[in-house]
Coordinates of C-alpha atoms and ligand atoms in Angstrom, one line a residue:
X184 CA 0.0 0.0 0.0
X185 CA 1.6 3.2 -1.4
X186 CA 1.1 5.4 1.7
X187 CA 2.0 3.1 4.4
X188 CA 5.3 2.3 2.3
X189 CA 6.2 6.2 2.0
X190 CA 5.6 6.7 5.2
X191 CA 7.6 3.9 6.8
X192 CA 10.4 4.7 4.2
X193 CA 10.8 8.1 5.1
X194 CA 13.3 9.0 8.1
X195 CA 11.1 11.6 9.8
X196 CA 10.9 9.6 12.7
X197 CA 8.5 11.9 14.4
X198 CA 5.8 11.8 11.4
X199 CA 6.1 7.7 12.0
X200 CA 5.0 8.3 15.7
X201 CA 2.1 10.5 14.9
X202 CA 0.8 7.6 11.4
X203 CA 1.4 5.2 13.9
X204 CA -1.1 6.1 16.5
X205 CA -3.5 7.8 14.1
X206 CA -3.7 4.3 12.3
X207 CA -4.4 2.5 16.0
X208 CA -6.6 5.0 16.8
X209 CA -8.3 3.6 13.5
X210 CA -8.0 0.6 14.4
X211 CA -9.2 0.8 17.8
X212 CA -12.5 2.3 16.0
X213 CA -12.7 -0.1 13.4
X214 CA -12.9 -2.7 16.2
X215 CA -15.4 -1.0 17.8
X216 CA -17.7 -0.3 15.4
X217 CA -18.3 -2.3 12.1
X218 CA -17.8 -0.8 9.0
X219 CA -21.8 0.0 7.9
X220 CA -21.6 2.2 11.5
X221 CA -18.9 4.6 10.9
X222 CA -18.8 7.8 8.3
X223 CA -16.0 9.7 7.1
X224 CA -16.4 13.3 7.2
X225 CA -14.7 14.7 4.2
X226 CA -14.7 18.9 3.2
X227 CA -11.8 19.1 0.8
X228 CA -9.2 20.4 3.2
X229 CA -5.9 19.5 3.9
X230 CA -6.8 17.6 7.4
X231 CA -9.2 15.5 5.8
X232 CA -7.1 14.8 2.9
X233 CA -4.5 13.4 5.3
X234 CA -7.1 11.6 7.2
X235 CA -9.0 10.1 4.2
X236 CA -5.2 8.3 3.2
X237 CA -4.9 7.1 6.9
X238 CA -8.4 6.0 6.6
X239 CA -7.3 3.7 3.5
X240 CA -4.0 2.6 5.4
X241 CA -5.9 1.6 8.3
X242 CA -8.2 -0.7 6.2
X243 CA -5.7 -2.1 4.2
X244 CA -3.9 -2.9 7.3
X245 CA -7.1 -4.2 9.4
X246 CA -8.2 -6.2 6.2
X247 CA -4.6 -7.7 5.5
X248 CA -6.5 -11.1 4.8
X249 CA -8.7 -9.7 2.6
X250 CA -6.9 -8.2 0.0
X251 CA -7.0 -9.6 -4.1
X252 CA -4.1 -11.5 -5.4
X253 CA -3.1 -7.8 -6.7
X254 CA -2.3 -6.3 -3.0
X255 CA -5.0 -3.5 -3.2
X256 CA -8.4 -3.8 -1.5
X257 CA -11.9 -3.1 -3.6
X258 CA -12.6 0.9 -2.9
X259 CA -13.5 2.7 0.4
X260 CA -15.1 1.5 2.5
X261 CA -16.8 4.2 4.5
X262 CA -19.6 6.1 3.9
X263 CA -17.9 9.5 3.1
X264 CA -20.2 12.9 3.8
X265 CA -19.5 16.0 2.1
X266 CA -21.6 19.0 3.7
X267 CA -21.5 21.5 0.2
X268 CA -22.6 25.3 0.9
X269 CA -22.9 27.5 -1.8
X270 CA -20.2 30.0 0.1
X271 CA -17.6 27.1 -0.3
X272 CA -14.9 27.8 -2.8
X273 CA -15.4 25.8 -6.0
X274 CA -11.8 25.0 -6.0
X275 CA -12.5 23.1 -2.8
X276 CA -15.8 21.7 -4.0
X277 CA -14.1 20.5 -7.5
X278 CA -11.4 18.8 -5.5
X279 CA -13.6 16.8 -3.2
X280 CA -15.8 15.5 -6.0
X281 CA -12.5 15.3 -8.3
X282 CA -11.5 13.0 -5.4
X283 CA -14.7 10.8 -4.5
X284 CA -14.1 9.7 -8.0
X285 CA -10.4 9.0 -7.8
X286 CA -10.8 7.0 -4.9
X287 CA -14.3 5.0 -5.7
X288 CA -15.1 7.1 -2.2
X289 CA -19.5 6.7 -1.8
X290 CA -20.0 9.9 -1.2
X291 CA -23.2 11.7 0.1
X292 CA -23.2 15.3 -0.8
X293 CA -26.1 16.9 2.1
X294 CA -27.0 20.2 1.8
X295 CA -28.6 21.0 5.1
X296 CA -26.7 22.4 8.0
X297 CA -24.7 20.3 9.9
X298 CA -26.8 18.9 13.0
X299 CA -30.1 18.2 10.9
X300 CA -27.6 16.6 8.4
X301 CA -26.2 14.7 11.1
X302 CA -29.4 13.7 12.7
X303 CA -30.9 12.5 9.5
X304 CA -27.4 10.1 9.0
X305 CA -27.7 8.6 12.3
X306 CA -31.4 7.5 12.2
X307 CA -31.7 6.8 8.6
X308 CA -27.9 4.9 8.3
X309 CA -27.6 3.8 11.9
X310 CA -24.2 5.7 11.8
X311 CA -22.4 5.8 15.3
X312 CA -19.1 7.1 14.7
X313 CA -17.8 9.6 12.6
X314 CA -14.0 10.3 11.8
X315 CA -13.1 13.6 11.8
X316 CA -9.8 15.9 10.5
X317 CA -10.3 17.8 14.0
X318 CA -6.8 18.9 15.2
X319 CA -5.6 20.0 18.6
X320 CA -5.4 24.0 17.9
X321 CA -8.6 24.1 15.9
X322 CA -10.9 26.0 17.9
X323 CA -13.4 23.2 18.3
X324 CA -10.6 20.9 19.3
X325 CA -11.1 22.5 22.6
X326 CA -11.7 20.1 25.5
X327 CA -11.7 17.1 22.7
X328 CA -9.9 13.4 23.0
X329 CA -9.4 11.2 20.2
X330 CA -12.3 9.6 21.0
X331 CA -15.4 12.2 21.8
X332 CA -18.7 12.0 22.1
X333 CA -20.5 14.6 20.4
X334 CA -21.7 17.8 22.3
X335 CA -25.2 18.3 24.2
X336 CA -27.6 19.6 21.7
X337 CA -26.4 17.6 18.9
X338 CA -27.2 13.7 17.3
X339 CA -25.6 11.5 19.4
X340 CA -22.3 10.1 17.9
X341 CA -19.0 9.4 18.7
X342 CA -16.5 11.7 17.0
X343 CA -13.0 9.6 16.4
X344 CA -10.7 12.5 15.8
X345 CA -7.3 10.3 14.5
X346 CA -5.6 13.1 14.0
X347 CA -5.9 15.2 16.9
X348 CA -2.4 15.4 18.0
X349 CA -1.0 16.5 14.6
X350 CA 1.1 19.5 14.2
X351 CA 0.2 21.7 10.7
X352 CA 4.2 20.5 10.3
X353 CA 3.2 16.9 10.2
X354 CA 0.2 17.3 8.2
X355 CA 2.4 19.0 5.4
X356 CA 5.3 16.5 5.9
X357 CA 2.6 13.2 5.5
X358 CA 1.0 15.1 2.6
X359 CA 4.5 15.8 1.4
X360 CA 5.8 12.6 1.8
X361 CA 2.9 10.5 0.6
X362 CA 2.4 12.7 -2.4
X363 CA -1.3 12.7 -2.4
X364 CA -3.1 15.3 -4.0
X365 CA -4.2 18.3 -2.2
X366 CA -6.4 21.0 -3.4
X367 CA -4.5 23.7 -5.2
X368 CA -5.7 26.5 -2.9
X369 CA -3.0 25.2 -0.4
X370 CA -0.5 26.3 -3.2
X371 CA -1.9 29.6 -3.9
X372 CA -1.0 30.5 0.0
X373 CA -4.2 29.6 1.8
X374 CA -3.2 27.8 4.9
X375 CA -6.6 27.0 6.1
X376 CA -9.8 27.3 4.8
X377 CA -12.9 28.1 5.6
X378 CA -15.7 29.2 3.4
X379 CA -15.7 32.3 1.3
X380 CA -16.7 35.0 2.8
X381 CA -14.0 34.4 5.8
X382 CA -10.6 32.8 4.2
X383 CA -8.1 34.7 2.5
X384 CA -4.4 33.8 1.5
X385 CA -2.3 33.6 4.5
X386 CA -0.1 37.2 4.9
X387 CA 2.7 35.7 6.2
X388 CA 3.3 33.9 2.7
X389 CA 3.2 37.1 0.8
X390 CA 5.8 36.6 -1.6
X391 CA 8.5 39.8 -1.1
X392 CA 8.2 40.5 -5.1
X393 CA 6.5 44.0 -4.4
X394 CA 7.5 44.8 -8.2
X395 CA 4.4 43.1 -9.8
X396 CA 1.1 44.5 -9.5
X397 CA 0.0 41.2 -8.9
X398 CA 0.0 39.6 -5.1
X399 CA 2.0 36.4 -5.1
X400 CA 1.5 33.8 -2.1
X401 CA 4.0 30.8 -1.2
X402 CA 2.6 27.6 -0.9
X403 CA 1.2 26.6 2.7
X404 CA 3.7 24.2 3.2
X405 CA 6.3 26.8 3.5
X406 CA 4.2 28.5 6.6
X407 CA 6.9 28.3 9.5
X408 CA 5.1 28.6 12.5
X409 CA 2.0 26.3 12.0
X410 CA 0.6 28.0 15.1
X411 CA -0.5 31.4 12.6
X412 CA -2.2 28.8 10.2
X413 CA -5.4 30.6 10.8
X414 CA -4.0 33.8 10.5
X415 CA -5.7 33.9 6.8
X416 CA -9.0 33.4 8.9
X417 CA -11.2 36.8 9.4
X418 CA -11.5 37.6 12.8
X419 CA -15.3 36.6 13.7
X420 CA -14.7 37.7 17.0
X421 CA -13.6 41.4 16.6
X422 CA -15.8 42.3 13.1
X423 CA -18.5 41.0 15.5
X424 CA -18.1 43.1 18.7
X425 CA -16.9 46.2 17.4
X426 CA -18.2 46.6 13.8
X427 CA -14.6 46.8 12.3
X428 CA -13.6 46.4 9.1
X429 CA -10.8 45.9 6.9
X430 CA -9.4 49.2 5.9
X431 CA -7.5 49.6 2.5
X432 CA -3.9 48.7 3.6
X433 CA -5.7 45.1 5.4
X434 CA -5.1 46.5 9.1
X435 CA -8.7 46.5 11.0
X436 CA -9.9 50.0 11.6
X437 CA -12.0 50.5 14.7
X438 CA -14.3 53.3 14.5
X439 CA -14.7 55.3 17.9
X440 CA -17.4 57.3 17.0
X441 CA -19.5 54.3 17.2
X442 CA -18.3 54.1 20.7
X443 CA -16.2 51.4 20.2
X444 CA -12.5 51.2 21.5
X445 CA -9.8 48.2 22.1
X446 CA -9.4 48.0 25.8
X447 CA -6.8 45.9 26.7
X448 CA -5.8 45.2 30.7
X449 CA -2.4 44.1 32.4
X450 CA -2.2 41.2 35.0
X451 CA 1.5 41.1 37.0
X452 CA 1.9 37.8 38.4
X453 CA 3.8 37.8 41.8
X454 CA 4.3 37.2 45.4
X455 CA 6.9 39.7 45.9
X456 CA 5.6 42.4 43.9
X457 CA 2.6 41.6 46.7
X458 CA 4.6 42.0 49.8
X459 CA 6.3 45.3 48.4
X460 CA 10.1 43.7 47.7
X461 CA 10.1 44.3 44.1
X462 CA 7.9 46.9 42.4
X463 CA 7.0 46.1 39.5
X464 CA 8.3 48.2 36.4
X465 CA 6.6 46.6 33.5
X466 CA 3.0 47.2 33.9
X467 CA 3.1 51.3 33.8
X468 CA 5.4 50.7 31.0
X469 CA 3.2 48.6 29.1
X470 CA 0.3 50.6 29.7
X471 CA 2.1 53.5 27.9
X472 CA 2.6 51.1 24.9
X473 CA -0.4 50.8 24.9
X474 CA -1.7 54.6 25.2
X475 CA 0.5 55.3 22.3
X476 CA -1.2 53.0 20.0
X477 CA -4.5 54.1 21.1
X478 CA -5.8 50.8 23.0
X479 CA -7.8 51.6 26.1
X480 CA -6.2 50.1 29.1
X481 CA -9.2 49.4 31.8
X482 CA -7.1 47.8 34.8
X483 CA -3.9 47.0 35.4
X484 CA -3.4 44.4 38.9
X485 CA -1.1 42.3 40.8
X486 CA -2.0 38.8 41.7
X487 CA 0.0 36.2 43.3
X488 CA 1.6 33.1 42.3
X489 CA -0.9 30.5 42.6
X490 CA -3.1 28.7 39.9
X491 CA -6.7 29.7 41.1
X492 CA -5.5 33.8 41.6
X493 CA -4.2 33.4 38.0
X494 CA -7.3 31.6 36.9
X495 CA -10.2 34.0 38.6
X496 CA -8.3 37.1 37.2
X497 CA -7.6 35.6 34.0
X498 CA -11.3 34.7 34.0
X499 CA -12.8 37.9 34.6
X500 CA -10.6 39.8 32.5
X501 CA -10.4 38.1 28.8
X502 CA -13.9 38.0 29.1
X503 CA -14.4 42.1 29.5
X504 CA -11.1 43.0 27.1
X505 CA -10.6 42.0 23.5
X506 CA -6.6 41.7 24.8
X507 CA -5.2 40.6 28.1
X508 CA -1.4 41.0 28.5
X509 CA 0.0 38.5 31.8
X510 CA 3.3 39.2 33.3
X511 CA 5.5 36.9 35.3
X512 CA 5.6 33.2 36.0
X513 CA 6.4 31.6 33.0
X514 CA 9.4 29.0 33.6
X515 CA 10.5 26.2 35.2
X516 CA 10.1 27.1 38.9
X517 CA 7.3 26.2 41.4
X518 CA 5.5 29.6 41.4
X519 CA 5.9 29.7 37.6
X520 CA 1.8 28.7 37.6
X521 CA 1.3 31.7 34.8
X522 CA 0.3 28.8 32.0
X523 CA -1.6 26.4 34.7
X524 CA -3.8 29.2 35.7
X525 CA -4.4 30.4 32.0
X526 CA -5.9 27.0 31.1
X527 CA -7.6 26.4 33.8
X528 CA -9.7 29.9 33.1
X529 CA -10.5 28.5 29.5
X530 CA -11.2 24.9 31.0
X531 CA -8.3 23.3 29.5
X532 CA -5.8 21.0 30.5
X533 CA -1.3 21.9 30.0
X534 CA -0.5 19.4 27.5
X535 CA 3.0 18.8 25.7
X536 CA 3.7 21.5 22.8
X537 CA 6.2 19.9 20.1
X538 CA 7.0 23.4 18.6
X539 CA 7.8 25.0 22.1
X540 CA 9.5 22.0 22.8
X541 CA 11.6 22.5 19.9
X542 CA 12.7 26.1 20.6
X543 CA 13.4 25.5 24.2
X544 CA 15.2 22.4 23.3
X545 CA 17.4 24.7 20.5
X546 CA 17.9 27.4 24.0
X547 CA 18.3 25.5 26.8
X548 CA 18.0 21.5 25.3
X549 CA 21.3 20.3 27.7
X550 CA 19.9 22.0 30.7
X551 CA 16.5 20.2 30.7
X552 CA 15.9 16.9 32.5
X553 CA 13.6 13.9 31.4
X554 CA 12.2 13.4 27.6
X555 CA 9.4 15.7 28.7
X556 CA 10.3 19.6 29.2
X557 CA 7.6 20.8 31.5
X558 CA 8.1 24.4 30.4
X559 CA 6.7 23.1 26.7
X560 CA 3.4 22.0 28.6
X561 CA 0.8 24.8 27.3
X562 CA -2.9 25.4 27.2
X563 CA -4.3 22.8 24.6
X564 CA -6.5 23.7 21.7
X565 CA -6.1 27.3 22.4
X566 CA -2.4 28.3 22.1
X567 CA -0.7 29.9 19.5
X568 CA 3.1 30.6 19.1
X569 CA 4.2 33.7 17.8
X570 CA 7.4 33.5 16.4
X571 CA 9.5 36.3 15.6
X572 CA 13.2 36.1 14.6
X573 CA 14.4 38.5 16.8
X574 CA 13.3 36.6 19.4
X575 CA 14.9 33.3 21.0
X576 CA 11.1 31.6 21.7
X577 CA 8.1 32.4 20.8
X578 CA 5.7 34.6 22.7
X579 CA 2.8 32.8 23.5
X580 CA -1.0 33.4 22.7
X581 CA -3.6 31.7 24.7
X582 CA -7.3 33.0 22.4
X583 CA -7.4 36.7 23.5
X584 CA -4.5 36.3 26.7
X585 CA -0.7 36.9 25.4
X586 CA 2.0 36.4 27.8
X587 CA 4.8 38.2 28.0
X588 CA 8.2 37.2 29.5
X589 CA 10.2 40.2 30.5
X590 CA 11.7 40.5 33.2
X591 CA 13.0 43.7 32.7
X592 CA 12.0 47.4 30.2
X593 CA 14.7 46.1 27.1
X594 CA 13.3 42.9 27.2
X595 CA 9.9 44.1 26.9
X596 CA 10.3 46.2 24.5
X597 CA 11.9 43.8 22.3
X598 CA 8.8 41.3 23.1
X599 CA 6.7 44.7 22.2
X600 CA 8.5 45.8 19.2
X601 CA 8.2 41.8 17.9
X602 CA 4.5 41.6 18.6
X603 CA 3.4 44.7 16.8
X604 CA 5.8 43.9 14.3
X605 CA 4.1 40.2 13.6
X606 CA 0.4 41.7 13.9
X607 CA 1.2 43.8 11.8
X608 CA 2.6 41.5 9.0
X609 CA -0.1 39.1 9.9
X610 CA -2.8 41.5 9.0
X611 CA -4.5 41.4 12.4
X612 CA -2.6 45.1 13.8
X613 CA -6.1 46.7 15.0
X614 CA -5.4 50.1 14.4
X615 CA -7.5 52.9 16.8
X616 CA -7.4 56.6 16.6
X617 CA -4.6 57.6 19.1
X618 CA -5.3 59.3 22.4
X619 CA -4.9 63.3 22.3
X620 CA -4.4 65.1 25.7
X621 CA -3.8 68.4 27.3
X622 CA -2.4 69.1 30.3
X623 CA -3.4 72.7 32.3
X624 CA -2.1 73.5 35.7
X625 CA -4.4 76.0 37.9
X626 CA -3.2 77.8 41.0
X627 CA -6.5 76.9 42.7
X628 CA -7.9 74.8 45.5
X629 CA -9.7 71.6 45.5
X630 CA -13.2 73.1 46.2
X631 CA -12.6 76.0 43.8
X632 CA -11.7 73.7 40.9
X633 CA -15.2 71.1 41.4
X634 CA -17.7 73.4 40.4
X635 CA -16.1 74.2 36.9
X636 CA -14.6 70.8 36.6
X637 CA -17.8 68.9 37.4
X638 CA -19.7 71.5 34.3
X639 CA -16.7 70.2 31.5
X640 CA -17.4 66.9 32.3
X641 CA -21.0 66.9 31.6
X642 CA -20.6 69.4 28.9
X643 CA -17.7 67.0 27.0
X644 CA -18.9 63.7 28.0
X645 CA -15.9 61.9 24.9
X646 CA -13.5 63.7 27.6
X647 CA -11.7 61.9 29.9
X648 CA -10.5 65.0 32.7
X649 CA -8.0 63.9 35.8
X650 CA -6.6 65.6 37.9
X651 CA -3.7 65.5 40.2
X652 CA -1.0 67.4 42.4
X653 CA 2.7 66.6 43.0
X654 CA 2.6 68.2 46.1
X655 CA -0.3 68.9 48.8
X656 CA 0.8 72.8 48.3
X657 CA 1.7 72.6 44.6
X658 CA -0.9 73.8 41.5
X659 CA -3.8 71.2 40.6
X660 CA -2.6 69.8 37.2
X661 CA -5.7 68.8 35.2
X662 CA -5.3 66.6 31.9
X663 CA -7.7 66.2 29.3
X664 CA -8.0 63.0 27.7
X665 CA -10.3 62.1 24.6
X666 CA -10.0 60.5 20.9
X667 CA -10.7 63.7 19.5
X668 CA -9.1 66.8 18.9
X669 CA -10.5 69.7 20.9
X670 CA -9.4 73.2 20.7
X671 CA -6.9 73.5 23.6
X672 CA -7.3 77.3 24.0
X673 CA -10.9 77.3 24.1
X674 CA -10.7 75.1 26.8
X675 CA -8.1 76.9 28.8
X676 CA -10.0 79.9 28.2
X677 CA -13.3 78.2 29.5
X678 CA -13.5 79.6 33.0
X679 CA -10.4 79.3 35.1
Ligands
FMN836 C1 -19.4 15.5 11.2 C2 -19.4 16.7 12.1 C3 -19.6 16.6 13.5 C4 -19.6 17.7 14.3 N1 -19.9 17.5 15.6 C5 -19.9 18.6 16.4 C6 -20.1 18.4 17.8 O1 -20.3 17.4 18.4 N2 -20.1 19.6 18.6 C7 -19.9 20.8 18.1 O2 -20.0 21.8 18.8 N3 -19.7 21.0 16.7 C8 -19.7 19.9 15.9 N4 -19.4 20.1 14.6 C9 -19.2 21.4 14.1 C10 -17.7 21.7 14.0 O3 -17.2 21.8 15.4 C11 -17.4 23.1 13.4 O4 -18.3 24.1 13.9 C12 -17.5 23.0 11.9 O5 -16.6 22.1 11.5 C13 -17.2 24.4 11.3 O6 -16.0 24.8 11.5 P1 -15.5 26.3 11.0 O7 -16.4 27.3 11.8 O8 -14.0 26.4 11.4 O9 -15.7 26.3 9.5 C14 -19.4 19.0 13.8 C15 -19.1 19.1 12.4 C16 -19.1 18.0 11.6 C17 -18.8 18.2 10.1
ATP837 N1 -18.3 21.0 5.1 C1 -17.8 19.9 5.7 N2 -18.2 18.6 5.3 C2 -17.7 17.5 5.8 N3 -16.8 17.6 6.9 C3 -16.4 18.7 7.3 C4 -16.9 20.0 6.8 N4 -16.3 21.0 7.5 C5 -15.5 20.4 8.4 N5 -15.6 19.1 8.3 C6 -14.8 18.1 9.1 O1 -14.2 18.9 10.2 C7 -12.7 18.7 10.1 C8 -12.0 20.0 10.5 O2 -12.3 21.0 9.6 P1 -11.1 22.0 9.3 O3 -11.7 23.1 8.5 O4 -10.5 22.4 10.6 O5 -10.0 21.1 8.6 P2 -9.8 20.9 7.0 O6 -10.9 21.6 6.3 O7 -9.6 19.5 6.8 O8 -8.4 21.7 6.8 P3 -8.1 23.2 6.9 O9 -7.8 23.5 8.3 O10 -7.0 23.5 6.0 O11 -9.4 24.0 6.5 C9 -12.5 18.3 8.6 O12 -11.3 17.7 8.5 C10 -13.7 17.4 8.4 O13 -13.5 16.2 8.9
MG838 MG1 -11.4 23.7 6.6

C-alpha cells in the first residue's frame, strides 16, 4: 500500500510516531464499530485529505487477509459525507468530488446544515461514529480526545478525531511525503480554509516581489510557524463586537465614533511584587505602549503566584477586554503557575507543545531533564506561538490572553516591538485613533476647581478630565484625555 510504504520509508521519525497512533486509533475504531456504523467526514481540506489516506492505510492494514491477489483492496469503504454550501470555494468543491471519483469514495453530498444533516445520518444509516480531520489547535478541538462523544444539543455520535495530536508540520510533511493530491488552494498560500466569505491567503506567505502588481503567495507548506495557520481566517470575533472592518492597507480599523474602542488590561503575576520587595516596572510601562497606539487600558493588577488567583483574574478579565497582557511566571520554577492558571480559566488542560518544545530544546536543550520539558506543557486547543526572529522563543497566545516574559523594560520592548511587528505583517494590527491630551495647571484649590470641573465633564462627555497634584501645596494639574481633537485654547480659556 503506497502510503504506508512512504511513510515507513521516510526518516522523519516523528511523522512515524504520529501515522502510527493515528492508524491505531483507527484501528481501535474499526474494532469497535463495524464498517456500515462509521462515516468519514470529508470537506476538501488539507486535514481531511491526510485523514481520508490514513483512513485507507488503516483498512488495508485491518483487512490484511482480505486483500485480491493484486495487494489492493476493492474501494472505500466508509460512507464519506461532504456538507456543500454554496459559500464554499469551488476549488475546494471541484477537489472533493475530483477526489470521490479518484478514490471509488461513496459519497453523500447533504445540503442542510450540519446537525439536521447529522441527525438524519444517524437515524436513517444507523451511523455511530464519525472520523473527523479535527486537530488540537482548531478552535473546536477545545476540550476534545481522540475519541469524543459529540456535544449536548447535537445527534448522538462518537467523533473519532485520529488526527488530533497533529502539528500543521506533520500534516504537510505526511501530505509531502505521501504525495497525495491536495487542493491547489493550499498552493496559492491559503493555509486553512474556511468558506468564502472568511478565508483569504495567509499574509505571512506574501511573496517579497512588491514589483508586480499582482499579489503572489508561497505555498502553505512553506508556513513556518503552524501556530499562525489561521492567520488567513477573518476575525469573527472582533468584526462582531466592534463593527470593524478591513481598511485599504488590510489593518482592521475601529471606529470610535461608534463608541467602540480596544481595551486591553495588564495582569502582574507575583508574590513579591505583593509583599512590596520588588515593584513592579513593566505594567506602567506597558500601559504606555499601549496609550501610544491608542488601545484603552481598563485595569492593570497584581496577583499572586498561585493557579486559582491566575485563573479568577484571567477569567474575569479576557472576558471584559478584546486583549489581556500576563506578566510573570512563565518558567521552570514552582511559582511559575502563569500557563496552569491560563488553562484552567479557559477549562483546558497543560498538555506537551512539540514546537515549544523544539525552541526550548534549540535554548536551553542540555539543561533540561527527562524526555518531557515541562516548560513546553501549554494550554491545549487554544495556544498559539508567535514566532519572531528576533526573538529566541516564541511569545505565546492563549485565544485573547498573550503572555509576556520580560523581566525587565529592554526585554519588553523587544517582546513589544516583535508583537506589533508580527500583527502587523499578519494582518491582524487593530489600528485605533490615538489618544490626544492636554495638560493645564491651575493655582486653585480643590473646592474652587469642582464646580467648573464637574460643568466640562457633563458638557464633553468623549473627555476623559483627571486631575492630580505633586505636592499637597503645589498647582492642581488637570489633563484632558479624549480620541478627538478639541481646541486647547478654548478650553483653557473656558473659565479658570
Ligand atoms: C461531522 C461533524 C460533526 C460535528 N460535531 C460537532 C459536535 O459534536 N459539537 C460541536 O460543537 N460541533 C460539531 N461540529 C461542528 C464543528 O465543530 C465546526 O463548527 C464546523 O466544522 C465548522 O468549523 P469552522 O467554523 O471552522 O468552519 C461537527 C461538524 C461535523 C462536520
Ligand atoms: N463541510 C464539511 N463537510 C464535511 N466535513 C467537514 C466539513 N467541514 C468540516 N468538516 C470536518 O471537520 C474537520 C475539521 O475542519 P477544518 O476546516 O479544521 O479542517 P480541514 O478543512 O480538513 O483543513 P483546513 O484547516 O486546511 O481547512 C475536517 O477535516 C472534516 O473532517
Ligand atoms: Mg477547513
Amino acid at each position: 500500500m503506497e502510503i504506508d510504504k512512504a511513510v515507513r520509508e521516510c526518516d522523519d521519525r516523528r511523522l512515524k510516531t504520529k501515522y502510527a497512533n493515528a492508524i491505531y486509533v483507527i484501528q481501535r475504531a474499526l474494532a469497535l464499530y463495524s464498517v456500515e456504523e462509521v462515516a468519514f467526514s470529508f470537506n476538501g481540506g488539507k486535514d481531511s485529505t491526510v485523514l481520508l489516506h490514513l483512513l485507507r492505510a488503516g483498512h488495508y492494514l485491518s483487512e490484511a487477509n482480505q486483500r485480491s491477489p493484486n495487494g489492493n483492496l476493492k474501494g472505500f469503504p466508509f460512507r464519506t459525507i461532504y456538507f456543500e454550501s454554496s459559500s464554499a470555494f469551488s476549488e475546494i468543491n471541484s477537489f472533493t468530488h475530483g477526489i470521490a471519483t479518484t478514490y471509488a469514495l461513496e459519497m453523500e453530498v447533504i445540503h442542510t446544515d450540519f446537525k439536521s444533516g447529522l441527525e438524519d445520518l444517524i437515524k436513517s444509516k444507523s451511523i455511530r461514529a464519525i472520523f473527523l480531520g479535527v486537530r488540537i489547535g482548531d478552535p473546536t478541538a477545545v476540550g476534545q480526545e481522540q475519541f469524543s462523544p459529540s456535544s449536548p444539543g447535537w445527534p448522538p455520535f462518537m467523533r473519532v478525531n485520529p488526527i488530533l495530536d497533529w502539528s500543521y508540520r506533520d500534516v504537510w510533511a505526511f501530505l509531502l511525503i505521501s504525495k497525495v493530491p491536495y487542493c491547489c488552494l493550499y498552493d496559492q498560500g491559503y493555509t486553512s480554509i474556511g468558506s468564502i466569505h472568511d478565508t483569504v491567503p495567509n499574509a505571512l506567505l506574501r511573496s517579497g516581489d512588491s514589483a508586480s502588481s499582482e499579489e503572489k503567495f508561497r505555498p502553505a507548506y512553506m508556513l513556518s510557524d503552524g501556530r499562525l495557520e489561521r492567520a488567513g481566517r477573518v476575525k469573527k470575533h472582533l468584526s462582531s463586537a466592534h463593527g470593524v472592518s478591513p481598511s485599504s492597507d488590510g489593518m482592521y480599523k475601529l471606529d470610535f465614533n461608534n463608541g467602540s474602542v480596544l481595551t486591553t488590561s495588564i495582569i502582574a503575576v507575583g508574590d513579591e511584587i505583593l509583599s512590596g520587595i520588588v515593584e513592579d516596572h513593566l505594567g506602567p510601562i506597558l500601559c504606555r505602549k499601549l496609550h501610544s497606539i491608542g488601545w484603552l487600558v481598563s485595569k492593570s493588577v497584581a496577583v499572586r503566584n498561585n493557579v486559582d488567583s491566575v485563573a479568577e483574574e484571567v477569567e474575569r478579565m479576557k472576558s471584559a477586554n478584546d486583549i489581556v497582557f500576563i506578566c510573570g511566571g512563565v518558567g521552570p520554577l514552582h511559582s511559575d503557575v502563569t500557563l496552569a492558571g491560563i488553562a484552567k480559566s479557559f477549562g483546558v488542560r497543560l498538555a506537551p507543545d512539540e514546537e515549544f518544545e523544539e525552541y526550548l530544546w534549540q535554548l536551553i536543550g542540555n539543561q533540561s531533564k527527562g524526555d518531557r520539558n515541562e516548560m513546553a506543557l501549554l494550554p491545549e486547543g487554544i495556544t498559539e506561538l508567535l514566532h519572531h526572529d528576533k526573538l529566541p522563543v516564541p511569545l505565546i497566545k492563549c485565544q485573547n490572553v498573550i503572555i509576556l516574559t520580560a523581566t525587565n523594560v529592554t526585554e519588553l520592548d523587544q517582546e513589544w516591538d516583535c508583537l506589533i511587528d508580527l500583527m502587523r505583517s499578519a494582518g491582524q494590527l487593530v489600528v485605533v485613533d490615538p489618544f490626544v491630551s492636554k495638560r493645564l495647571t491651575a493655582n486653585l484649590s480643590d473646592v474652587e476647581a469642582a464646580a467648573p470641573l464637574s460643568k466640562l465633564c457633563l458638557e464633553f462627555p468623549d473627555l476623559c478630565i483627571g486631575c492630580y497634584r505633586e505636592s499637597r501645596h503645589g498647582p492642581l494639574i488637570i489633563s484632558f484625555e479624549s480620541k478627538v481633537q478639541m481646541a486647547s485654547g478654548y478650553l483653557a480659556n473656558y473659565c479658570f
